[in-house]
Coordinates of C-alpha atoms (C1' of nucleotides) in Angstrom, one line a residue:
Chain K
M1 CA 0.0 0.0 0.0
A2 CA 1.5 3.3 -1.1
R3 CA 1.5 5.9 1.6
L4 CA 3.2 9.2 2.5
S5 CA 6.9 8.5 3.4
R6 CA 9.0 9.5 6.3
E7 CA 10.7 12.0 3.9
F8 CA 7.3 13.8 3.4
Y9 CA 6.9 14.3 7.1
A10 CA 10.5 15.4 7.5
Q11 CA 9.9 18.6 5.5
D12 CA 9.3 22.0 7.1
T13 CA 6.0 22.2 9.1
L14 CA 4.3 25.0 7.2
G15 CA 4.9 23.3 3.9
A16 CA 3.7 20.0 5.3
A17 CA 0.5 21.6 6.8
R18 CA -0.3 23.1 3.3
R19 CA 0.6 20.0 1.3
L20 CA -1.4 17.7 3.6
L21 CA -4.6 19.4 2.4
G22 CA -6.3 17.0 0.0
K23 CA -4.4 14.0 1.3
Y24 CA -6.3 11.0 2.7
L25 CA -6.1 9.8 6.3
I26 CA -6.7 6.0 6.8
R27 CA -7.4 4.4 10.1
R28 CA -7.5 0.6 10.3
L29 CA -9.9 -0.5 13.1
D30 CA -11.0 -4.1 13.7
G31 CA -10.1 -5.0 10.1
E32 CA -12.2 -2.1 8.7
L33 CA -10.7 0.9 6.9
L34 CA -12.0 4.3 8.0
A35 CA -10.9 7.2 5.8
G36 CA -11.2 10.9 5.4
R37 CA -9.9 13.7 3.1
I38 CA -7.9 16.3 4.9
V39 CA -9.4 19.8 4.5
E40 CA -8.0 21.8 7.5
T41 CA -4.7 21.8 9.3
E42 CA -2.6 23.9 11.6
A43 CA 1.2 24.1 12.0
Y44 CA 3.0 24.1 15.4
V45 CA 6.7 24.7 15.6
G46 CA 8.6 24.3 18.9
R47 CA 11.6 26.3 17.9
C48 CA 9.8 29.6 17.6
D49 CA 6.1 29.2 18.5
K50 CA 4.7 29.9 21.9
A51 CA 1.5 28.0 21.1
C52 CA 3.4 24.8 20.6
H53 CA 3.5 22.4 23.6
A54 CA 7.3 22.0 23.0
Y55 CA 8.0 25.7 22.7
H56 CA 11.7 26.5 23.0
Y57 CA 12.4 22.7 23.0
R58 CA 10.5 22.2 26.3
R59 CA 10.7 18.5 26.9
T60 CA 8.2 16.8 29.3
A61 CA 6.5 13.4 29.4
R62 CA 3.8 14.7 27.1
T63 CA 6.0 16.5 24.6
E64 CA 8.4 13.5 24.3
T65 CA 6.4 12.4 21.2
L66 CA 7.2 15.7 19.4
F67 CA 10.9 14.7 19.6
A68 CA 10.2 11.3 17.9
P69 CA 11.1 10.8 14.2
P70 CA 9.0 12.6 11.6
G71 CA 5.9 10.5 10.7
T72 CA 4.9 9.8 14.2
A73 CA 1.4 10.4 15.5
Y74 CA 1.2 12.8 18.4
I75 CA -2.1 12.4 20.3
Y76 CA -2.9 14.2 23.5
L77 CA -5.8 14.9 25.8
I78 CA -7.3 18.4 25.8
Y79 CA -9.8 19.9 28.2
G80 CA -10.0 16.7 30.2
M81 CA -12.2 15.0 27.6
Y82 CA -11.1 15.3 24.0
H83 CA -8.1 14.2 22.0
C84 CA -6.2 15.9 19.2
L85 CA -4.3 14.1 16.4
N86 CA -1.0 15.6 15.1
F87 CA 1.6 14.4 12.6
V88 CA 5.2 15.0 13.7
T89 CA 7.2 16.9 11.1
E90 CA 10.8 18.2 10.5
P91 CA 14.0 16.3 11.0
E92 CA 14.1 14.3 14.2
G93 CA 15.0 16.5 17.2
E94 CA 13.1 19.5 15.9
P95 CA 9.8 19.3 17.9
A96 CA 7.0 20.3 15.5
A97 CA 3.8 18.9 14.2
V98 CA 0.7 19.5 12.0
L99 CA -2.6 19.4 13.9
L100 CA -5.5 17.8 12.0
R101 CA -8.5 20.0 12.3
A102 CA -11.1 18.8 9.7
L103 CA -11.8 15.8 7.4
E104 CA -14.3 15.1 4.8
P105 CA -15.7 11.5 5.3
V106 CA -14.5 9.1 2.6
A107 CA -15.0 5.5 3.9
G108 CA -16.4 3.8 6.9
A109 CA -18.9 6.5 7.6
E110 CA -21.3 4.2 9.4
T111 CA -18.7 3.1 11.9
M112 CA -17.5 6.6 12.4
S113 CA -21.0 7.8 13.0
R114 CA -21.6 5.1 15.5
L115 CA -18.3 6.0 17.3
R116 CA -19.4 9.6 17.4
Y117 CA -23.1 9.5 17.9
G118 CA -23.9 6.0 19.1
D119 CA -27.4 5.0 18.0
K120 CA -28.6 8.6 17.8
P121 CA -30.1 9.4 14.4
L122 CA -27.9 11.2 11.9
T123 CA -29.6 14.6 11.5
N124 CA -28.6 17.2 8.9
Y125 CA -26.9 19.2 11.7
R126 CA -24.8 16.2 12.7
K127 CA -23.9 15.4 9.1
K128 CA -22.8 18.9 8.5
N129 CA -20.6 19.0 11.7
F130 CA -19.4 15.4 11.4
L131 CA -15.6 15.8 11.3
N132 CA -15.0 19.5 11.4
G133 CA -13.0 19.7 14.6
P134 CA -9.9 17.9 16.1
G135 CA -11.8 16.3 19.0
K136 CA -14.6 15.1 16.7
I137 CA -12.1 13.4 14.4
C138 CA -10.4 11.5 17.2
R139 CA -13.7 10.4 18.5
A140 CA -14.9 9.1 15.1
L141 CA -11.6 7.3 14.5
A142 CA -11.3 5.8 18.0
L143 CA -8.0 7.6 18.7
T144 CA -6.9 8.2 22.2
R145 CA -3.6 8.5 24.1
A146 CA -3.3 4.7 23.7
E147 CA -2.5 5.5 20.0
N148 CA 0.0 8.2 20.8
G149 CA 3.4 7.5 19.2
L150 CA 2.0 5.3 16.4
D151 CA 4.3 5.2 13.4
L152 CA 2.4 6.7 10.4
T153 CA 4.4 4.6 8.0
G154 CA 2.8 1.5 9.5
D155 CA -0.6 -0.2 8.9
T156 CA -2.8 1.2 11.6
L157 CA -2.9 4.9 10.9
F158 CA -1.4 6.4 7.7
L159 CA -1.8 8.9 4.9
C160 CA -1.9 8.6 1.2
D161 CA -2.4 10.6 -2.0
S162 CA -5.5 8.7 -3.0
P163 CA -7.9 6.3 -1.4
E164 CA -7.0 3.8 -4.1
D165 CA -3.5 3.6 -2.6
A166 CA -5.2 1.9 0.4
G167 CA -7.4 -0.4 -1.7
L168 CA -10.5 1.9 -1.3
P169 CA -12.7 3.1 -4.1
P170 CA -11.6 6.4 -5.8
F171 CA -13.0 9.6 -4.3
P172 CA -14.2 12.3 -6.7
A173 CA -11.8 15.2 -6.1
P174 CA -14.0 18.3 -5.8
A175 CA -13.4 20.9 -8.5
G176 CA -12.8 24.6 -7.8
E177 CA -11.2 24.5 -4.4
R178 CA -8.7 27.0 -3.0
V179 CA -6.5 27.2 0.0
L180 CA -7.3 29.8 2.7
T181 CA -4.8 30.7 5.4
G182 CA -5.5 32.5 8.6
P183 CA -4.7 32.6 12.4
R184 CA -5.0 29.4 14.4
I185 CA -7.9 28.6 16.6
G186 CA -7.8 28.7 20.4
V187 CA -4.3 30.1 20.9
D188 CA -5.1 33.6 22.1
Y189 CA -2.8 33.1 25.1
A190 CA 0.3 32.7 22.9
E191 CA 1.3 36.3 22.7
E192 CA 2.8 37.2 19.3
A193 CA 2.3 33.7 18.0
R194 CA -1.5 34.1 18.3
D195 CA -1.5 36.0 15.0
F196 CA 0.7 33.6 13.0
P197 CA -1.3 32.7 9.8
W198 CA -0.6 29.0 10.3
R199 CA -4.1 27.6 9.7
F200 CA -4.8 26.1 6.3
R201 CA -8.2 25.3 4.9
L202 CA -9.4 23.8 1.6
V203 CA -12.6 25.5 0.7
K204 CA -14.9 25.6 -2.4
E205 CA -14.7 28.8 -4.6
E206 CA -17.8 30.8 -4.1
Chain C
dA1 C1' 0.4 18.6 47.6
dG2 C1' -2.2 22.0 45.4
dA3 C1' -3.6 25.1 41.9
dA4 C1' -4.1 26.9 37.3
dC5 C1' -4.9 26.1 32.7
dG6 C1' -6.2 24.3 28.3
dA7 C1' -4.3 23.3 20.0
dT8 C1' -12.7 21.6 22.4
dC9 C1' -17.4 20.6 22.1
dG10 C1' -22.3 20.9 22.5
dA11 C1' -26.1 23.0 24.7
dC12 C1' -28.3 27.0 25.2
dT13 C1' -29.8 32.4 24.8
Chain B
dG1 C1' -23.1 35.0 20.6
dT2 C1' -22.1 32.7 25.8
dC3 C1' -21.0 29.1 29.1
dG4 C1' -19.9 24.9 31.7
dA5 C1' -18.1 20.2 31.5
dT6 C1' -13.9 17.6 33.0
dC7 C1' -9.2 15.9 34.2
dG8 C1' -4.3 15.3 32.7
dT9 C1' -0.3 18.2 32.4
dT10 C1' 2.6 21.4 34.2
dC11 C1' 4.4 24.5 37.4
dT12 C1' 5.2 26.2 42.1
dA13 C1' 6.7 25.3 46.7

DNA sequence: AGAACGATCGACT
DNA sequence: GTCGATCGTTCTA
């Protein structure tokens, strides 16, 4: 199965965050493949970014994963009840990662819906807000701290250019999309870094 | 040992 | 738009 390589993740974090738009995230769960198309990311860079957990190379039990090789999954608990999934970037030793903020569902929607809503009916509101947030994605893909440190070049959780690379049916690439950049969400405390335009979104032209 | 805080979400006005 | 839930991580002492 073709998937994004260690070299891809080793690039600079802003480039990775932008180039990850339109890629496909695959999660193998109990023999089933869950998949989504990446439509929103954010970059976090320990070297120079006060919003990054590993700012100024701060090394703690939690940030240890950010010092792992590029292509490692960094998953942490936030607000006591949600998880966020990141992809470790840059050469090993530079603590940095891309936060996954939104996906478009591609495969395994039934399982993801059950993981997220249980047996509650899938209303239009729920459909529209299915995977448009980091906590929602981890819930729908059954990702918790137990999966922190997973190797993204392995078989459990990985990225590819096309769903066909994972043996899934092709996904029609939406036409007329463009990349929007802007400040990141939820980092108002981060002084000058709060205004860094390090959020990337793939949106339809109006 | 204790306290403050958070890369969020969903319910509600 | 506002607000509370909820608890691990981090820092202070």
